[in-house]
PDB file of C-alpha atoms in Angstrom:
ATOM      1  CA  MET I  10       4.543 -12.002  19.028  1.00  0.00           C
ATOM      2  CA  ALA I  11       4.748 -15.061  16.789  1.00  0.00           C
ATOM      3  CA  THR I  12       7.984 -16.338  16.468  1.00  0.00           C
ATOM      4  CA  LEU I  13       8.498 -16.681  12.830  1.00  0.00           C
ATOM      5  CA  THR I  14      10.007 -19.647  10.630  1.00  0.00           C
ATOM      6  CA  GLU I  15      12.434 -18.657   8.015  1.00  0.00           C
ATOM      7  CA  GLU I  16      10.087 -18.627   5.394  1.00  0.00           C
ATOM      8  CA  LYS I  17       7.659 -16.897   6.883  1.00  0.00           C
ATOM      9  CA  PHE I  18      10.483 -14.156   8.011  1.00  0.00           C
ATOM     10  CA  LEU I  19      10.822 -13.688   4.435  1.00  0.00           C
ATOM     11  CA  LEU I  20       7.447 -13.347   3.244  1.00  0.00           C
ATOM     12  CA  VAL I  21       7.130 -10.606   5.869  1.00  0.00           C
ATOM     13  CA  GLN I  22      10.323  -8.336   4.757  1.00  0.00           C
ATOM     14  CA  GLN I  23       9.249  -8.652   0.738  1.00  0.00           C
ATOM     15  CA  TYR I  24       5.466  -7.456   1.658  1.00  0.00           C
ATOM     16  CA  ALA I  25       7.299  -4.460   4.095  1.00  0.00           C
ATOM     17  CA  GLY I  26       9.346  -4.124   1.215  1.00  0.00           C
ATOM     18  CA  LEU I  27       5.961  -3.929  -1.597  1.00  0.00           C
ATOM     19  CA  LEU I  28       4.655  -0.983   1.102  1.00  0.00           C
ATOM     20  CA  GLU I  29       7.578   0.635   0.799  1.00  0.00           C
ATOM     21  CA  THR I  30       8.015   0.476  -2.948  1.00  0.00           C
ATOM     22  CA  ILE I  31       4.761   1.706  -3.064  1.00  0.00           C
ATOM     23  CA  GLN I  32       5.450   4.311  -1.327  1.00  0.00           C
ATOM     24  CA  GLU I  33       7.921   5.718  -3.752  1.00  0.00           C
ATOM     25  CA  ALA I  34       5.849   5.114  -6.525  1.00  0.00           C
ATOM     26  CA  PHE I  35       3.236   7.249  -5.022  1.00  0.00           C
ATOM     27  CA  GLU I  36       5.568  10.015  -4.278  1.00  0.00           C
ATOM     28  CA  HIS I  37       6.878   9.910  -7.951  1.00  0.00           C
ATOM     29  CA  ILE I  38       3.087  10.101  -9.239  1.00  0.00           C
ATOM     30  CA  VAL I  39       3.025  13.147  -7.361  1.00  0.00           C
ATOM     31  CA  VAL I  40       6.459  14.522  -8.860  1.00  0.00           C
ATOM     32  CA  CYS I  41       5.244  13.624 -12.365  1.00  0.00           C
ATOM     33  CA  PHE I  42       1.797  15.395 -11.789  1.00  0.00           C
ATOM     34  CA  GLU I  43       3.595  18.501 -10.990  1.00  0.00           C
ATOM     35  CA  GLU I  44       6.087  18.497 -14.259  1.00  0.00           C
ATOM     36  CA  LEU I  45       2.892  17.444 -16.422  1.00  0.00           C
ATOM     37  CA  ARG I  46       4.003  14.147 -17.336  1.00  0.00           C
ATOM     38  CA  TYR I  47       1.050  12.626 -17.297  1.00  0.00           C
ATOM     39  CA  GLU I  48       1.989   8.806 -19.099  1.00  0.00           C
ATOM     40  CA  GLY I  49       4.902   8.396 -16.360  1.00  0.00           C
ATOM     41  CA  ALA I  50       1.959   9.119 -13.371  1.00  0.00           C
ATOM     42  CA  MET I  51      -0.867   6.845 -15.015  1.00  0.00           C
ATOM     43  CA  ASP I  52       1.933   3.924 -15.692  1.00  0.00           C
ATOM     44  CA  LEU I  53       3.019   4.657 -12.472  1.00  0.00           C
ATOM     45  CA  TRP I  54      -0.865   4.220 -10.802  1.00  0.00           C
ATOM     46  CA  GLU I  55      -1.116   1.388 -12.777  1.00  0.00           C
ATOM     47  CA  ASP I  56       1.744  -0.289 -10.757  1.00  0.00           C
ATOM     48  CA  ILE I  57       0.424   0.984  -7.466  1.00  0.00           C
ATOM     49  CA  LEU I  58      -3.096  -0.969  -8.499  1.00  0.00           C
ATOM     50  CA  LEU I  59      -1.025  -4.185  -9.375  1.00  0.00           C
ATOM     51  CA  ALA I  60       0.575  -3.994  -6.096  1.00  0.00           C
ATOM     52  CA  PHE I  61      -2.665  -3.998  -4.153  1.00  0.00           C
ATOM     53  CA  SER I  62      -3.804  -6.661  -5.917  1.00  0.00           C
ATOM     54  CA  GLN I  63      -0.692  -8.777  -4.617  1.00  0.00           C
ATOM     55  CA  ILE I  64      -1.217  -7.133  -1.265  1.00  0.00           C
ATOM     56  CA  ASP I  65      -5.121  -7.931  -1.302  1.00  0.00           C
ATOM     57  CA  ASP I  66      -4.558 -11.428  -1.910  1.00  0.00           C
ATOM     58  CA  SER I  67      -1.481 -11.721   0.830  1.00  0.00           C
ATOM     59  CA  ASN I  68      -3.509 -10.346   3.481  1.00  0.00           C
ATOM     60  CA  SER I  69      -4.985 -14.078   3.670  1.00  0.00           C
ATOM     61  CA  ALA I  70      -2.356 -15.522   3.871  1.00  0.00           C
ATOM     62  CA  ILE I  71       0.081 -13.680   6.207  1.00  0.00           C
ATOM     63  CA  SER I  72      -2.379 -13.052   9.016  1.00  0.00           C
ATOM     64  CA  GLU I  73      -2.737 -17.197   9.149  1.00  0.00           C
ATOM     65  CA  GLN I  74       1.041 -16.269  10.690  1.00  0.00           C
ATOM     66  CA  PHE I  75      -0.477 -13.882  13.199  1.00  0.00           C
ATOM     67  CA  VAL I  76      -3.552 -14.553  15.142  1.00  0.00           C
ATOM     68  CA  ASP I  77      -1.966 -13.758  17.846  1.00  0.00           C
ATOM     69  CA  ASN I  78      -1.923  -9.886  17.139  1.00  0.00           C
ATOM     70  CA  PRO I  79      -5.572  -8.705  16.807  1.00  0.00           C
ATOM     71  CA  ALA I  80      -3.979  -6.026  15.560  1.00  0.00           C
ATOM     72  CA  LEU I  81      -1.975  -6.208  12.945  1.00  0.00           C
ATOM     73  CA  LEU I  82      -5.267  -8.186  11.358  1.00  0.00           C
ATOM     74  CA  ASP I  83      -7.180  -5.487  12.153  1.00  0.00           C
ATOM     75  CA  CYS I  84      -4.687  -3.952   9.532  1.00  0.00           C
ATOM     76  CA  PHE I  85      -4.962  -6.477   7.431  1.00  0.00           C
ATOM     77  CA  ASP I  86      -8.437  -6.073   6.865  1.00  0.00           C
ATOM     78  CA  GLN I  87      -8.183  -2.054   6.876  1.00  0.00           C
ATOM     79  CA  PHE I  88      -7.010  -2.484   3.814  1.00  0.00           C
ATOM     80  CA  GLU I  89     -10.199  -2.416   2.457  1.00  0.00           C
ATOM     81  CA  GLU I  90     -10.648   1.372   3.372  1.00  0.00           C
ATOM     82  CA  VAL I  91      -7.363   1.731   0.730  1.00  0.00           C
ATOM     83  CA  LEU I  92      -9.015  -0.491  -2.054  1.00  0.00           C
ATOM     84  CA  GLU I  93     -12.267   1.536  -1.224  1.00  0.00           C
ATOM     85  CA  ALA I  94     -10.463   4.545  -2.169  1.00  0.00           C
ATOM     86  CA  THR I  95      -9.173   3.829  -5.142  1.00  0.00           C
ATOM     87  CA  GLU I  96     -13.050   3.364  -6.407  1.00  0.00           C
ATOM     88  CA  LEU I  97     -13.171   7.158  -6.412  1.00  0.00           C
ATOM     89  CA  LEU I  98     -11.358   7.222  -9.508  1.00  0.00           C
ATOM     90  CA  GLY I  99     -14.504   4.910 -11.310  1.00  0.00           C
ATOM     91  CA  LYS I 100     -14.807   6.497 -14.787  1.00  0.00           C
ATOM     92  CA  VAL I 101     -13.069   9.826 -14.052  1.00  0.00           C
ATOM     93  CA  ASP I 102     -11.742  10.701 -17.440  1.00  0.00           C
ATOM     94  CA  ASP I 103     -10.120  14.310 -16.591  1.00  0.00           C
ATOM     95  CA  ILE I 104      -6.438  14.043 -15.844  1.00  0.00           C
ATOM     96  CA  VAL I 105      -7.050  17.106 -13.468  1.00  0.00           C
ATOM     97  CA  MET I 106      -9.713  15.166 -11.290  1.00  0.00           C
ATOM     98  CA  VAL I 107      -7.630  11.727 -11.413  1.00  0.00           C
ATOM     99  CA  GLN I 108      -4.426  13.335  -9.927  1.00  0.00           C
ATOM    100  CA  GLN I 109      -6.787  15.605  -7.052  1.00  0.00           C
ATOM    101  CA  ILE I 110      -7.995  11.739  -6.312  1.00  0.00           C
ATOM    102  CA  ILE I 111      -5.018   9.868  -6.580  1.00  0.00           C
ATOM    103  CA  SER I 112      -3.179  13.222  -5.193  1.00  0.00           C
ATOM    104  CA  LYS I 113      -5.489  14.354  -2.184  1.00  0.00           C
ATOM    105  CA  LYS I 114      -7.337  10.879  -1.413  1.00  0.00           C
ATOM    106  CA  ILE I 115      -6.156   7.872  -2.191  1.00  0.00           C
ATOM    107  CA  TYR I 116      -2.407   7.948  -1.701  1.00  0.00           C
ATOM    108  CA  PRO I 117      -3.907   9.835   1.849  1.00  0.00           C
ATOM    109  CA  VAL I 118      -5.605   6.768   2.761  1.00  0.00           C
ATOM    110  CA  PHE I 119      -2.848   4.307   1.778  1.00  0.00           C
ATOM    111  CA  GLU I 120      -0.096   6.148   3.591  1.00  0.00           C
ATOM    112  CA  ASP I 121      -2.466   6.184   6.718  1.00  0.00           C
ATOM    113  CA  TRP I 122      -3.244   2.535   6.327  1.00  0.00           C
ATOM    114  CA  ARG I 123       0.716   1.957   5.765  1.00  0.00           C
ATOM    115  CA  ASN I 124       1.762   3.882   8.819  1.00  0.00           C
ATOM    116  CA  LYS I 125      -0.604   2.069  11.676  1.00  0.00           C
ATOM    117  CA  ILE I 126       0.743  -1.559   9.290  1.00  0.00           C
ATOM    118  CA  ASP I 127       4.336  -0.406   9.749  1.00  0.00           C
ATOM    119  CA  GLN I 128       3.464   0.058  13.636  1.00  0.00           C
ATOM    120  CA  GLU I 129       2.819  -3.251  14.238  1.00  0.00           C
ATOM    121  CA  ILE I 130       4.118  -5.038  11.638  1.00  0.00           C
ATOM    122  CA  LYS I 131       8.009  -3.805  12.442  1.00  0.00           C
ATOM    123  CA  PRO I 132       9.001  -5.901  16.110  1.00  0.00           C
ATOM    124  CA  TYR I 133       8.007  -9.053  13.343  1.00  0.00           C
ATOM    125  CA  TYR I 134      11.083  -7.871  11.117  1.00  0.00           C
ATOM    126  CA  ILE I 135      13.235  -5.136  12.727  1.00  0.00           C
ATOM    127  CA  PHE I 136      15.378  -6.343  15.679  1.00  0.00           C
TER     128      PHE I 136
END
């Protein structure tokens, strides 16, 4: 395992925190949809898309610090699957379809990816 500088350690912690925040946002979206609060759900979805963009931008920089961990590098690459899942929404304008795609397609893909990356990244910031 690579020894991290304090700066890189903080970066990993922030990255993990962002993943946790996204997870919570997805959980809240599901509740919003169940309560028919579509505007709130879509506002959260926009926030998630922004966070996905941040993750995508961060992955290459963070991966440079983990060249000795091929499993973690694979996880960073697999984020592309999450981004591809978001494309399922395309130009869908039926809110029920949007709900189904986010809840049943995109969220599970994110959750699977997050579980994989958590397994690989936690040893770097949880002792």
